[in-house]
Amino acid sequence: MREHAGVRVMTWNLWWRFGPWQQRLEAIVAVVAEEQPDLLLLQEVWADADGSSAGHIAAALGHHCALSADPFEGRRGAAAGFHNAIVSRWPLLDVESHALPGVDGAPGHRRALTAVVDAPHGRWPVLCTHLDHRFDESALREAQCRAVLELVAARRGDPERDPPMVVAGDFNAVPDSDEVRMLTGRRAAPVPGLVLSDCWEHVGASDGATWRRDNPYQSATAWPDRRLDYVFVSWPRPKPVGNPVRAWLAGVSPVEVAGGEHVVPSDHAAVVVELVTT
């Protein structure tokens, strides 16, 4: 068991039930158990009558778990649900699922899941999300990012005193995109007095690509290597609380599963960040 000098946040798109998903789940659980995150924010989580991929992870760790509403409930027939999830070492309070705007501005199928983590060092608000993915949907992602910032503004505490809000997920956008530049204050902020710090930009090494050509599931991808997955922390915040001190990728290499086969856990790499708590 690692020592808890801060809070360790991990975000990962689990690629739903694509590919060898049963074996991949075994590999995913192994990677998460090795990384030992305090907060795990997940996208493309499946759920069926017997449980969910996030629930399996939470059970393996002895952690708490919450899922977003399934936007396709009733439309998939017998297929498993499609969710975001928060898995936490500490209890989750005030859990809410929010629909993000679609292309017409009405509530769409993308979700943001918010909660408050009742941690020993304070109550930390968190948000997990997954934005639309097409190359040509930057304007749609901008609208979704505005909605995310409005959720953060409504749910963070006193920015001069309370723990900041942790925002993480698959944003399907690169760091110099209009939507990410808006989140990080490189464009006019849609919510006055609020921007998000990109933790990888602070302390990450390399380009941090989470969509990678060396992933065997991406052998036919039309995209170059891209950093699509982020851990953000709201700003302003009471320094140094919430400042990132380390960031790295996980789930990049194949994992040995039952039967001796080696399986890459997902089509995305995970991002792991350690944050200062005091």
C-alpha positions as a printed Julia matrix, in Angstrom:
278×3 Matrix{Float64}:
   0.0     0.0     0.0
   1.44    3.35   -1.0
   1.75    6.25    1.4
  -0.73    9.07    0.89
   1.36   12.21    0.58
  -1.32   13.74   -1.65
  -4.3    12.7    -3.74
  -3.67   10.49   -6.77
  -6.1    11.0    -9.66
  -6.37    8.66  -12.64
  -8.54    9.06  -15.74
  -9.1     6.35  -18.34
 -11.35    5.63  -21.3
 -12.06    1.88  -21.0
 -13.29    1.33  -24.6
 -16.67   -0.09  -23.54
 -17.11   -3.73  -24.71
 -15.02   -3.5   -27.83
 -12.3    -5.99  -28.68
 -11.51   -8.81  -26.2
 -13.39   -6.97  -23.46
 -13.47   -9.74  -20.84
  -9.7   -10.13  -20.99
  -9.26   -6.39  -21.19
 -11.24   -5.94  -17.97
  -8.86   -8.29  -16.18
  -5.94   -6.23  -17.53
  -7.63   -2.95  -16.57
  -8.16   -4.12  -12.98
  -4.49   -5.15  -12.79
  -3.26   -1.75  -14.0
  -5.54    0.18  -11.64
  -4.49   -2.02   -8.7
  -0.85   -1.28   -9.51
  -1.4     2.49   -9.82
  -3.54    2.7    -6.64
  -5.44    5.9    -7.48
  -7.47    7.61   -4.79
  -9.83    8.96   -7.46
 -10.45    7.08  -10.7
 -12.52    8.84  -13.37
 -13.66    6.53  -16.15
 -15.31    6.83  -19.55
 -16.92    4.21  -21.81
 -17.89    2.13  -18.8
 -20.27   -0.75  -19.56
 -23.01   -1.88  -17.19
 -25.45   -4.79  -17.32
 -27.73   -6.67  -14.92
 -24.71   -8.28  -13.26
 -22.75   -5.09  -12.61
 -20.39   -2.76  -14.44
 -16.75   -2.52  -15.41
 -16.36    0.32  -12.87
 -18.07   -1.79  -10.23
 -15.63   -4.65  -10.83
 -12.72   -2.24  -10.37
 -14.24   -0.73   -7.22
 -14.85   -4.17   -5.73
 -11.26   -5.22   -6.42
  -9.97   -2.11   -4.62
 -12.59   -1.92   -1.9
 -13.6     1.54   -3.15
 -16.84    3.44   -3.7
 -18.4     3.77   -7.16
 -20.95    5.96   -8.97
 -22.14    5.86  -12.6
 -23.68    8.48  -14.85
 -27.07    7.91  -16.39
 -27.07    5.79  -19.55
 -27.96    8.06  -22.5
 -28.97    5.05  -24.59
 -31.16    3.3   -22.03
 -34.0     1.56  -23.81
 -32.4     2.0   -27.23
 -29.74   -0.71  -27.1
 -32.07   -3.63  -26.44
 -30.15   -6.17  -24.41
 -26.79   -4.48  -24.93
 -24.85   -3.17  -21.95
 -25.14    0.44  -20.85
 -22.67    3.21  -21.68
 -21.53    5.38  -18.76
 -18.97    7.62  -17.14
 -17.97    6.59  -13.62
 -16.16    7.81  -10.52
 -14.4     5.25   -8.35
 -13.15    6.69   -5.05
 -11.17    5.53   -2.05
 -13.44    7.74    0.06
 -17.25    8.1     0.16
 -19.0     9.93   -2.67
 -21.6    12.57   -1.82
 -24.03   14.62   -3.92
 -23.65   12.45   -7.03
 -25.37   13.92  -10.11
 -25.45   13.02  -13.81
 -25.76   15.92  -16.27
 -26.54   15.88  -19.99
 -24.16   18.01  -22.06
 -25.43   19.88  -25.13
 -25.71   18.15  -28.47
 -25.16   19.65  -31.9
 -28.53   21.44  -31.82
 -27.93   22.88  -28.36
 -30.5    20.59  -26.73
 -29.36   18.0   -24.15
 -27.35   15.36  -26.01
 -26.01   11.91  -25.24
 -22.73   13.01  -23.67
 -22.68   13.2   -19.88
 -20.81   14.87  -17.05
 -20.84   13.07  -13.71
 -20.26   15.21  -10.6
 -19.73   14.26   -6.98
 -18.08   15.42   -3.77
 -15.36   13.17   -2.36
 -15.44   13.06    1.42
 -11.67   12.74    1.9
  -9.71   13.01    5.17
  -8.1    16.25    3.94
 -11.38   17.91    2.95
 -14.32   17.58    0.62
 -13.1    17.65   -2.98
 -15.62   18.27   -5.77
 -14.96   16.18   -8.89
 -16.31   15.97  -12.43
 -15.84   13.19  -14.97
 -16.8    13.67  -18.62
 -16.43   12.43  -22.18
 -16.95   14.85  -25.1
 -17.92   14.22  -28.72
 -15.13   12.79  -30.82
 -15.26   13.79  -34.48
 -12.42   15.86  -35.96
 -14.91   18.47  -37.2
 -16.85   18.89  -33.94
 -14.7    21.5   -32.24
 -17.64   23.93  -32.02
 -19.76   21.27  -30.34
 -16.98   20.49  -27.87
 -16.7    24.22  -27.12
 -20.38   24.25  -26.14
 -19.84   21.16  -24.01
 -16.79   22.76  -22.36
 -18.84   25.85  -21.51
 -21.37   23.57  -19.85
 -18.57   21.85  -17.93
 -17.24   25.2   -16.69
 -20.73   26.23  -15.58
 -21.01   22.98  -13.61
 -17.63   23.65  -12.01
 -18.61   27.21  -11.1
 -21.8    25.96   -9.44
 -20.13   23.16   -7.49
 -16.69   24.36   -6.41
 -16.39   25.85   -2.95
 -14.73   29.09   -1.99
 -11.78   29.36   -4.42
  -9.73   31.18   -1.8
 -10.28   28.59    0.95
 -11.73   25.25   -0.16
 -10.22   22.36   -2.16
 -10.42   22.99   -5.9
 -12.56   20.96   -8.27
 -10.87   18.1   -10.11
 -12.1    17.75  -13.7
 -10.98   14.78  -15.77
 -11.94   12.7   -18.75
 -11.66   12.1   -22.46
 -12.09   15.53  -24.07
 -11.37   14.26  -27.61
  -9.43   17.48  -28.23
  -5.74   18.34  -28.37
  -4.14   20.99  -26.13
  -4.02   23.71  -28.81
  -7.65   23.22  -29.87
 -10.09   26.1   -29.38
 -12.04   24.19  -26.75
  -9.05   23.26  -24.56
  -7.55   26.75  -24.96
 -10.85   28.11  -23.66
 -10.72   25.81  -20.63
  -7.15   26.78  -19.77
  -7.51   30.56  -20.16
  -5.8    30.97  -23.51
  -9.07   32.34  -24.85
 -11.66   34.52  -23.17
 -13.11   32.59  -20.24
 -16.87   32.01  -20.6
 -17.22   31.95  -16.8
 -15.51   34.98  -15.23
 -12.96   34.11  -12.59
 -12.65   30.45  -13.56
 -10.16   28.52  -15.68
  -8.74   24.99  -15.42
  -5.08   24.09  -14.94
  -3.9    21.3   -17.26
  -1.88   19.06  -14.94
   0.12   17.43  -17.73
   1.26   20.84  -18.9
   2.56   21.53  -15.4
   4.5    18.36  -14.66
   4.09   15.78  -17.45
   6.99   14.5   -19.52
   6.93   13.88  -23.29
   3.94   14.77  -25.44
   1.63   12.73  -23.21
  -0.21   11.17  -26.16
  -3.06    8.96  -24.96
  -4.25    8.03  -28.48
  -1.2     6.2   -29.77
  -0.08    4.45  -32.94
   1.8     1.87  -30.87
  -1.54    0.64  -29.5
  -2.53   -2.48  -31.48
  -6.2    -1.45  -31.45
  -5.22    1.68  -33.44
  -3.44   -0.08  -36.32
  -5.94    1.39  -38.82
  -6.52    4.76  -37.12
  -6.89    7.88  -39.26
  -5.64   10.05  -36.37
  -2.04   10.88  -35.47
  -0.77   10.46  -31.92
  -2.83   12.86  -29.81
  -3.24   13.93  -26.19
  -6.99   13.63  -25.69
  -7.31   12.71  -22.0
  -6.8    15.25  -19.22
  -6.74   15.87  -15.5
  -7.56   19.5   -14.78
  -7.76   21.4   -11.48
  -9.87   24.53  -11.08
  -8.22   27.94  -10.65
  -8.11   30.1    -8.6
  -7.41   27.82   -5.64
  -5.73   28.19   -2.24
  -2.05   27.6    -3.04
  -0.53   25.05   -2.98
  -3.66   22.87   -2.6
  -4.42   21.15   -5.9
  -1.05   21.85   -7.46
   0.17   18.86   -9.52
   3.55   17.41   -8.55
   3.75   14.33  -10.81
   2.01   13.07  -13.94
   2.51    9.94  -16.0
   0.78    7.54  -18.39
  -0.44    4.06  -17.47
  -2.0     1.15  -19.32
   0.31    1.52  -22.32
   1.96   -1.91  -22.23
   0.35   -5.35  -22.61
  -0.7    -7.08  -19.4
  -0.57  -10.83  -18.82
  -4.04  -12.25  -18.12
  -5.39  -15.7   -17.29
  -4.08  -18.29  -19.73
  -0.79  -16.46  -20.21
  -1.99  -14.18  -23.01
  -0.8   -10.57  -23.04
  -3.5    -7.96  -23.67
  -3.38   -4.18  -24.03
  -6.09   -2.94  -21.63
  -7.76   -0.21  -23.73
  -7.53    1.82  -26.92
  -6.52    4.85  -24.78
  -3.67    5.24  -22.32
  -4.59    6.37  -18.82
  -3.33    9.59  -17.22
  -2.25    9.55  -13.56
  -1.59   12.75  -11.58
  -0.61   13.44   -7.99
  -1.97   16.61   -6.39
  -0.95   18.49   -3.26
  -3.61   18.33   -0.52
  -2.22   20.7     2.14
